[in-house]
Tab-separated table of N, CA and C in Angstrom:
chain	number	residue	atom	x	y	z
A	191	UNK	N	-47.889	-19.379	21.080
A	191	UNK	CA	-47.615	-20.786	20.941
A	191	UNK	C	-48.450	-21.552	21.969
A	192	UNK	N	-49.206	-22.301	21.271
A	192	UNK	CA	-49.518	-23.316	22.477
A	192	UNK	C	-49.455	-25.131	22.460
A	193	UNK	N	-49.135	-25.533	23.776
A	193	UNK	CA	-48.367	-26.453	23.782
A	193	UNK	C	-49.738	-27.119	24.606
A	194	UNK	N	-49.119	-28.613	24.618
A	194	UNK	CA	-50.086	-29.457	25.547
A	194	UNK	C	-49.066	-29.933	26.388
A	195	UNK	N	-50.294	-30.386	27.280
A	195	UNK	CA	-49.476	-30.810	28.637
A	195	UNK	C	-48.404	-31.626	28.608
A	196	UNK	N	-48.054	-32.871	27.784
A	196	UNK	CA	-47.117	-33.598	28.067
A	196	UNK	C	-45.432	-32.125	27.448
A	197	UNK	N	-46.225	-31.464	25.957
A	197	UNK	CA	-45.245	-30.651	26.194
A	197	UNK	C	-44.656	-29.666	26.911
A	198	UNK	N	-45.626	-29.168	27.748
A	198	UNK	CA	-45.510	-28.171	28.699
A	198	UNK	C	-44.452	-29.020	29.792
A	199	UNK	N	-45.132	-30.360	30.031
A	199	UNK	CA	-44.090	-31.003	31.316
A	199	UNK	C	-42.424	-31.096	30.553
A	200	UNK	N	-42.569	-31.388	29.433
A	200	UNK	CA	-40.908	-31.286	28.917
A	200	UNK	C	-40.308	-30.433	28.707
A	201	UNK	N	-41.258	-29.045	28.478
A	201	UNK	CA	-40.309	-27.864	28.392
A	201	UNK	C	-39.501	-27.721	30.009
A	202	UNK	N	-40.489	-28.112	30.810
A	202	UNK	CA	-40.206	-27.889	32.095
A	202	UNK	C	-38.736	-28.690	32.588
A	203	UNK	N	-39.033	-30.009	31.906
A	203	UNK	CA	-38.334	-30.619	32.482
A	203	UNK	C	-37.123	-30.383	32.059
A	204	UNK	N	-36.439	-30.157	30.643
A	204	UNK	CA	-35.766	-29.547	29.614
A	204	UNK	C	-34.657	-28.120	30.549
A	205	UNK	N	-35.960	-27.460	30.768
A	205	UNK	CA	-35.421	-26.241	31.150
A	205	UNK	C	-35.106	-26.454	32.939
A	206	UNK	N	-35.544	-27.595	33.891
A	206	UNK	CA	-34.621	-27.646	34.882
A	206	UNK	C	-33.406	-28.623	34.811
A	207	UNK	N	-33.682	-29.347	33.584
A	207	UNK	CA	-32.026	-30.303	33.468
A	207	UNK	C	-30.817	-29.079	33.472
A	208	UNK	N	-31.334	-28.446	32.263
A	208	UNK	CA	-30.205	-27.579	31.844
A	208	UNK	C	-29.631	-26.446	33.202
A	209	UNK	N	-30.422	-26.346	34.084
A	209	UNK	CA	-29.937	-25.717	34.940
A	209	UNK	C	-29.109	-26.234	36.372
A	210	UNK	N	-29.519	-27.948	35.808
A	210	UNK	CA	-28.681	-29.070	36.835
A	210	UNK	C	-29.759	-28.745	38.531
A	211	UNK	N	-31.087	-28.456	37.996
A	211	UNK	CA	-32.007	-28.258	39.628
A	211	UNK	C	-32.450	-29.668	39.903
A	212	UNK	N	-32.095	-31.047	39.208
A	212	UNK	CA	-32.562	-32.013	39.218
A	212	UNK	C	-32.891	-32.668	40.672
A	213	UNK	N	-31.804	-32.325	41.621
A	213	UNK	CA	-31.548	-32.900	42.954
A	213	UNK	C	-32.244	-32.231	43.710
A	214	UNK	N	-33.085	-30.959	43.363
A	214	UNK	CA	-33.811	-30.002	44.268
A	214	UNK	C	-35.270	-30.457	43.934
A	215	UNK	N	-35.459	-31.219	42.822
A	215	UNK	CA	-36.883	-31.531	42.411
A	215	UNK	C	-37.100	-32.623	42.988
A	216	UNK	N	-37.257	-32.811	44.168
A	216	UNK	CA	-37.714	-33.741	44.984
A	216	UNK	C	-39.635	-34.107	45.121
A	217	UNK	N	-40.365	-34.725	45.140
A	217	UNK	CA	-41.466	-35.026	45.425
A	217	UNK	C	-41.964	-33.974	46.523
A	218	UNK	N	-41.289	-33.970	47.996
A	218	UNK	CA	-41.302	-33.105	49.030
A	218	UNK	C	-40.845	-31.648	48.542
A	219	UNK	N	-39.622	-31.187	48.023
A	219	UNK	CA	-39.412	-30.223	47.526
A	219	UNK	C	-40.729	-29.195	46.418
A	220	UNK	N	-40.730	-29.941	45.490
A	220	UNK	CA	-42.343	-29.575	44.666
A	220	UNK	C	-43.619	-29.214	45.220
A	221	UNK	N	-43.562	-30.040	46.681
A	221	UNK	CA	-45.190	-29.960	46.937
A	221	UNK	C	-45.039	-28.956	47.573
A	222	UNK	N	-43.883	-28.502	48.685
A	222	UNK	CA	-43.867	-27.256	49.120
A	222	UNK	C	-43.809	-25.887	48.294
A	223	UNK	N	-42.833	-25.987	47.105
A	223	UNK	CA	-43.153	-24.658	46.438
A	223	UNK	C	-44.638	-24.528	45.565
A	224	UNK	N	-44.886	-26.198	45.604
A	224	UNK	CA	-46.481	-25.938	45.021
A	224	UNK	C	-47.352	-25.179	45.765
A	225	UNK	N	-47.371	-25.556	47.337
A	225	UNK	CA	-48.310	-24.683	48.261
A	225	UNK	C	-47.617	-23.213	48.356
A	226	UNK	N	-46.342	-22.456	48.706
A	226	UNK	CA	-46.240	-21.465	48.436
A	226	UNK	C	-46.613	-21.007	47.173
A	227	UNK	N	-46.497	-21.152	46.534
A	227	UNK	CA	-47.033	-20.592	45.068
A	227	UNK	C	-48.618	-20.612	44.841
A	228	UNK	N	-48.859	-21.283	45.688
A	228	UNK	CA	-50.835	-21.457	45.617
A	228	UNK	C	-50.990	-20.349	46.865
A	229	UNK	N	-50.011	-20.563	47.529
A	229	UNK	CA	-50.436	-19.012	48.582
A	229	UNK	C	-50.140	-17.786	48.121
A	230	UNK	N	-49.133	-17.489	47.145
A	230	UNK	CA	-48.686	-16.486	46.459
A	230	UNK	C	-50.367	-16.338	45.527
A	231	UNK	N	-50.700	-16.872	45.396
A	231	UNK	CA	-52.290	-16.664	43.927
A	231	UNK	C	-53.092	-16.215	45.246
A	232	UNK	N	-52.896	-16.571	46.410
A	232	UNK	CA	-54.171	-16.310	47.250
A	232	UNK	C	-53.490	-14.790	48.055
A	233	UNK	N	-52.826	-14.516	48.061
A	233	UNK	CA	-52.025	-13.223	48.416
A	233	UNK	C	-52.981	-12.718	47.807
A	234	UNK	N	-52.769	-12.482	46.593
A	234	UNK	CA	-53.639	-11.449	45.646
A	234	UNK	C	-55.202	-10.824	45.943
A	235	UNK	N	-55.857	-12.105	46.645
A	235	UNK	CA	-57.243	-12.182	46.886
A	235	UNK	C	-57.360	-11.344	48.409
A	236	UNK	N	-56.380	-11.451	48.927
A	236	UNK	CA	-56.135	-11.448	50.738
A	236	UNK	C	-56.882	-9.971	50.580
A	237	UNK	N	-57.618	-9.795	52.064
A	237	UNK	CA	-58.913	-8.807	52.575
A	237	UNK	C	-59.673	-8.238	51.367
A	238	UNK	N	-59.475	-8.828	49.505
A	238	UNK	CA	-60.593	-8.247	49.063
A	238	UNK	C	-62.165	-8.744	49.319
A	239	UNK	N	-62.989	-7.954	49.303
A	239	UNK	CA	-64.174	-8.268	49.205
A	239	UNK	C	-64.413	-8.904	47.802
A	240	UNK	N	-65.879	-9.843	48.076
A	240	UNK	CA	-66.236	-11.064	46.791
A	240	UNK	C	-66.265	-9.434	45.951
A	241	UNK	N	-66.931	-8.552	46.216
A	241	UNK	CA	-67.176	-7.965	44.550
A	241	UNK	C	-65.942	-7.431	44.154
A	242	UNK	N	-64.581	-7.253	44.873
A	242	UNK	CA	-63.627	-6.780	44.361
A	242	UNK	C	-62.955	-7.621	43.908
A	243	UNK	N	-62.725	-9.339	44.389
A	243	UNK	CA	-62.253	-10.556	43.743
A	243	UNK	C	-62.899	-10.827	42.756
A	244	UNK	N	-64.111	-10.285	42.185
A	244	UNK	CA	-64.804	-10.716	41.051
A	244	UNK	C	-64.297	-9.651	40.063
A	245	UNK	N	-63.612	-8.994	40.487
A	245	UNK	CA	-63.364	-8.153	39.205
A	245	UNK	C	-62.227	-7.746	38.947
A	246	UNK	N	-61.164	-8.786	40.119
A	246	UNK	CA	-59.595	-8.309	39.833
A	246	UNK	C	-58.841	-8.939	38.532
A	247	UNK	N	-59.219	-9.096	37.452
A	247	UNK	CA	-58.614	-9.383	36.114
A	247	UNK	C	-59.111	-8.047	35.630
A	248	UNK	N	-59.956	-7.071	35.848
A	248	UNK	CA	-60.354	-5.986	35.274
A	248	UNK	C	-58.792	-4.929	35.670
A	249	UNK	N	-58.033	-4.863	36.880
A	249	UNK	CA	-57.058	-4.506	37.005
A	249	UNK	C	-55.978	-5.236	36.208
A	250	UNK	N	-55.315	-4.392	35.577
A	250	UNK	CA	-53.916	-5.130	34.903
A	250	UNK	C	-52.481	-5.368	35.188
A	251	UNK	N	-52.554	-4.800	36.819
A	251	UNK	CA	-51.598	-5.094	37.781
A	251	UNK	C	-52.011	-6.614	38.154
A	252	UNK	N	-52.874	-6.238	38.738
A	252	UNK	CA	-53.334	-7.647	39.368
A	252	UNK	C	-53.837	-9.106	38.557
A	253	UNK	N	-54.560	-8.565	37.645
A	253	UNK	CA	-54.693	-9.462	36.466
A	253	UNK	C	-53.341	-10.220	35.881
A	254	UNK	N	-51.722	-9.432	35.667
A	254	UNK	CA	-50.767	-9.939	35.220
A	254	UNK	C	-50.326	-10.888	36.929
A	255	UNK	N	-50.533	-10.210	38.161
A	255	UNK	CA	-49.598	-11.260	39.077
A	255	UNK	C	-50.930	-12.463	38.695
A	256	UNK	N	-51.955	-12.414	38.829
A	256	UNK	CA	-52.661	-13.480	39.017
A	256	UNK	C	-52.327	-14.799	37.844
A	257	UNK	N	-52.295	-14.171	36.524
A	257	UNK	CA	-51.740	-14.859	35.926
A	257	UNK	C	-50.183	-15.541	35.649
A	258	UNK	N	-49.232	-15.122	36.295
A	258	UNK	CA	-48.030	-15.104	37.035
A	258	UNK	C	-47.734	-16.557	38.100
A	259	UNK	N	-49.006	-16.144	38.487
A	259	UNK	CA	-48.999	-16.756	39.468
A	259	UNK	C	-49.637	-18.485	40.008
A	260	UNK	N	-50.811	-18.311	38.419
A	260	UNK	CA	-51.396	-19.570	38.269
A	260	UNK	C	-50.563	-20.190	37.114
A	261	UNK	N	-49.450	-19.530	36.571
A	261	UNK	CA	-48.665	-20.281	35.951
A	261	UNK	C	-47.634	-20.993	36.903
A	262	UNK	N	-47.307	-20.043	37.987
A	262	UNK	CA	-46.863	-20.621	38.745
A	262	UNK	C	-46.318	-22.176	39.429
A	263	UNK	N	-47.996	-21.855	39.888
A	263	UNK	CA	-48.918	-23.288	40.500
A	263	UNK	C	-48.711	-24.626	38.948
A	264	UNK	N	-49.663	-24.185	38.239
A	264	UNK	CA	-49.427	-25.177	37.461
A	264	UNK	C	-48.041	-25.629	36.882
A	265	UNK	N	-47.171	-24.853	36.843
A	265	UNK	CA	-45.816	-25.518	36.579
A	265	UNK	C	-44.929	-26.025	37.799
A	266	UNK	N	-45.061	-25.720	38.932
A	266	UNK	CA	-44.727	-27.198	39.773
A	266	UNK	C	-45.779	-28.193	40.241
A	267	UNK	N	-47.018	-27.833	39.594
A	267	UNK	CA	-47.642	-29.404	39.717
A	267	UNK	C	-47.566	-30.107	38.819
A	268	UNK	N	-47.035	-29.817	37.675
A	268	UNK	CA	-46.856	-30.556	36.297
A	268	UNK	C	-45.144	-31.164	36.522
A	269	UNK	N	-44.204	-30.133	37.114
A	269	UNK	CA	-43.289	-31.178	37.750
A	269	UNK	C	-43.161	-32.102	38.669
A	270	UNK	N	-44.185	-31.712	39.586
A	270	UNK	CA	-44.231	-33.037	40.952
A	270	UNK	C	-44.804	-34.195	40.051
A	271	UNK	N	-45.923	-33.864	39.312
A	271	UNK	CA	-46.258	-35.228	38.251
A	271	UNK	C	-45.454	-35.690	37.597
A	272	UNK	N	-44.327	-34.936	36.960
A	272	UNK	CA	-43.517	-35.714	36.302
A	272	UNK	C	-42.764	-36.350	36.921
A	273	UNK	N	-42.343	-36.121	38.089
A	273	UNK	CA	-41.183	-36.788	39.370
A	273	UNK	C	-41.775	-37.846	39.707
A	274	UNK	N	-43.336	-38.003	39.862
A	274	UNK	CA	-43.837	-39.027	40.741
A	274	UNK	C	-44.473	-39.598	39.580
A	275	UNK	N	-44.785	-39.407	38.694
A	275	UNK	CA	-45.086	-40.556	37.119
A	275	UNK	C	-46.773	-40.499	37.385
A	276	UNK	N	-47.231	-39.178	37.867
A	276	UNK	CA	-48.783	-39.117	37.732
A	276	UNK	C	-49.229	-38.446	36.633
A	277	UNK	N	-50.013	-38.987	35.992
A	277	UNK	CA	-50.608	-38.356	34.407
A	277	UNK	C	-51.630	-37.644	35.329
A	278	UNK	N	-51.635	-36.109	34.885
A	278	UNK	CA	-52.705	-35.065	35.760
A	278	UNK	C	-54.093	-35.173	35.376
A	279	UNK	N	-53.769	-35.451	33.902
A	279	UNK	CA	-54.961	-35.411	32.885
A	279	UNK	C	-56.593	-36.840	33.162
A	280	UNK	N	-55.236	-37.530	33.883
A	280	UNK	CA	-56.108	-38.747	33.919
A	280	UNK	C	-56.471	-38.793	35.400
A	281	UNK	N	-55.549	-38.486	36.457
A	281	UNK	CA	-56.138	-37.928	37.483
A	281	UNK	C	-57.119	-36.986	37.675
A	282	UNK	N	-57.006	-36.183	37.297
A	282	UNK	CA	-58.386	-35.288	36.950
A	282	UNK	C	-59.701	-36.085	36.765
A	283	UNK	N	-59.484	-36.744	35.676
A	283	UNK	CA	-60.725	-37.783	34.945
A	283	UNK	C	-60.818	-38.803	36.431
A	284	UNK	N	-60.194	-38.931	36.999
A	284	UNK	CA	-61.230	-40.660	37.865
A	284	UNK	C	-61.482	-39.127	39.044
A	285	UNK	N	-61.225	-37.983	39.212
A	285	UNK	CA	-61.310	-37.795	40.576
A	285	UNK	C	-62.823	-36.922	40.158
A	286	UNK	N	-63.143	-36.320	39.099
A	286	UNK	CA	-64.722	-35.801	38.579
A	286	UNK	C	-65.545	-37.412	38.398
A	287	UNK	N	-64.941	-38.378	38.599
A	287	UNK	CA	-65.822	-40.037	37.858
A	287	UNK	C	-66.142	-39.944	39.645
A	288	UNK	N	-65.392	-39.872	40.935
A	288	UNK	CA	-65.552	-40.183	41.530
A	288	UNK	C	-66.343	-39.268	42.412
A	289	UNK	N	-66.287	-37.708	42.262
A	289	UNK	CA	-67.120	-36.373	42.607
A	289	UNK	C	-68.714	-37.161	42.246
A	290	UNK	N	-68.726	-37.291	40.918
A	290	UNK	CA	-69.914	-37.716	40.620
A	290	UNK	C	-70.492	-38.479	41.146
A	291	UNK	N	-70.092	-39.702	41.217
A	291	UNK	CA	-70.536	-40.396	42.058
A	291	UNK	C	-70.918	-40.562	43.514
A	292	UNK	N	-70.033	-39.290	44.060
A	292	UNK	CA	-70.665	-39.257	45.532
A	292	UNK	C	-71.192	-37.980	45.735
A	293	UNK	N	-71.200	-37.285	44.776
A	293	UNK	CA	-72.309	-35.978	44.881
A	293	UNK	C	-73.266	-36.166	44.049
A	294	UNK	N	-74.532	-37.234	44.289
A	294	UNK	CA	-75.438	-37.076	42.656
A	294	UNK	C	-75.986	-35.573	42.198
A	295	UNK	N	-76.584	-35.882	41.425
A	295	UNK	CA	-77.546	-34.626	41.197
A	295	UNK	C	-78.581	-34.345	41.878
A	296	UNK	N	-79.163	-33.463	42.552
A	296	UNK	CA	-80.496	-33.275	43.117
A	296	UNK	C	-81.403	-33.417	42.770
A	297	UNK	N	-82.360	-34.685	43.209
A	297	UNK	CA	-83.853	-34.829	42.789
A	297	UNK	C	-84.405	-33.867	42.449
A	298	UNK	N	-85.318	-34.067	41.243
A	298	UNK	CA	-86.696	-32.584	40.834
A	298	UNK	C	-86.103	-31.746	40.356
């Protein structure tokens, strides 16, 4: 099944009503399990070497936490957006409008 983002944020949101976590989904609350959970994806990487991080989806231990784990991440940043009323999609879009603009392209 695949869903888009606004549905992905309602399953989310759906599935923490029903569990009454509403009062724990704080702005502050989110951003912290957002960074643990972005440290949990970087666990995975911790003392490999680049050629062994380049090839840890070839493991299927590690390949399943990694993916585990960037679901993770993206599902409390899709709730801190929904708490704080930021469309990600469109954030994304001005923050590459604004990359661009202050990284041009290299002459020649």
């Amino acid at each position: 099944m695949t869903l888009n983002i606004d549905e992905l944020t309602e399953r989310l949101t759906e599935f923490a009503a029903a569990r009454r976590w509403q009062p724990y989904h704080t702005p502050k609350n989110l951003a912290a399990a957002l960074t643990v959970e972005a440290g949990e994806l970087l666990e995975v990487f911790q003392w490999l070497t680049p050629e062994q991080a380049a090839e840890v989806m070839s493991d299927p231990e590690r390949a399943h936490r990694v993916e585990d784990e960037v679901a993770d991440v993206l599902a409390y940043l899709l709730q801190f957006c929904a708490v704080l009323g930021v469309d990600p999609l469109a954030a994304l879009v001005a923050k590459i409008e604004r990359n661009e603009s202050r990284f041009p392209l290299p002459e020649g």
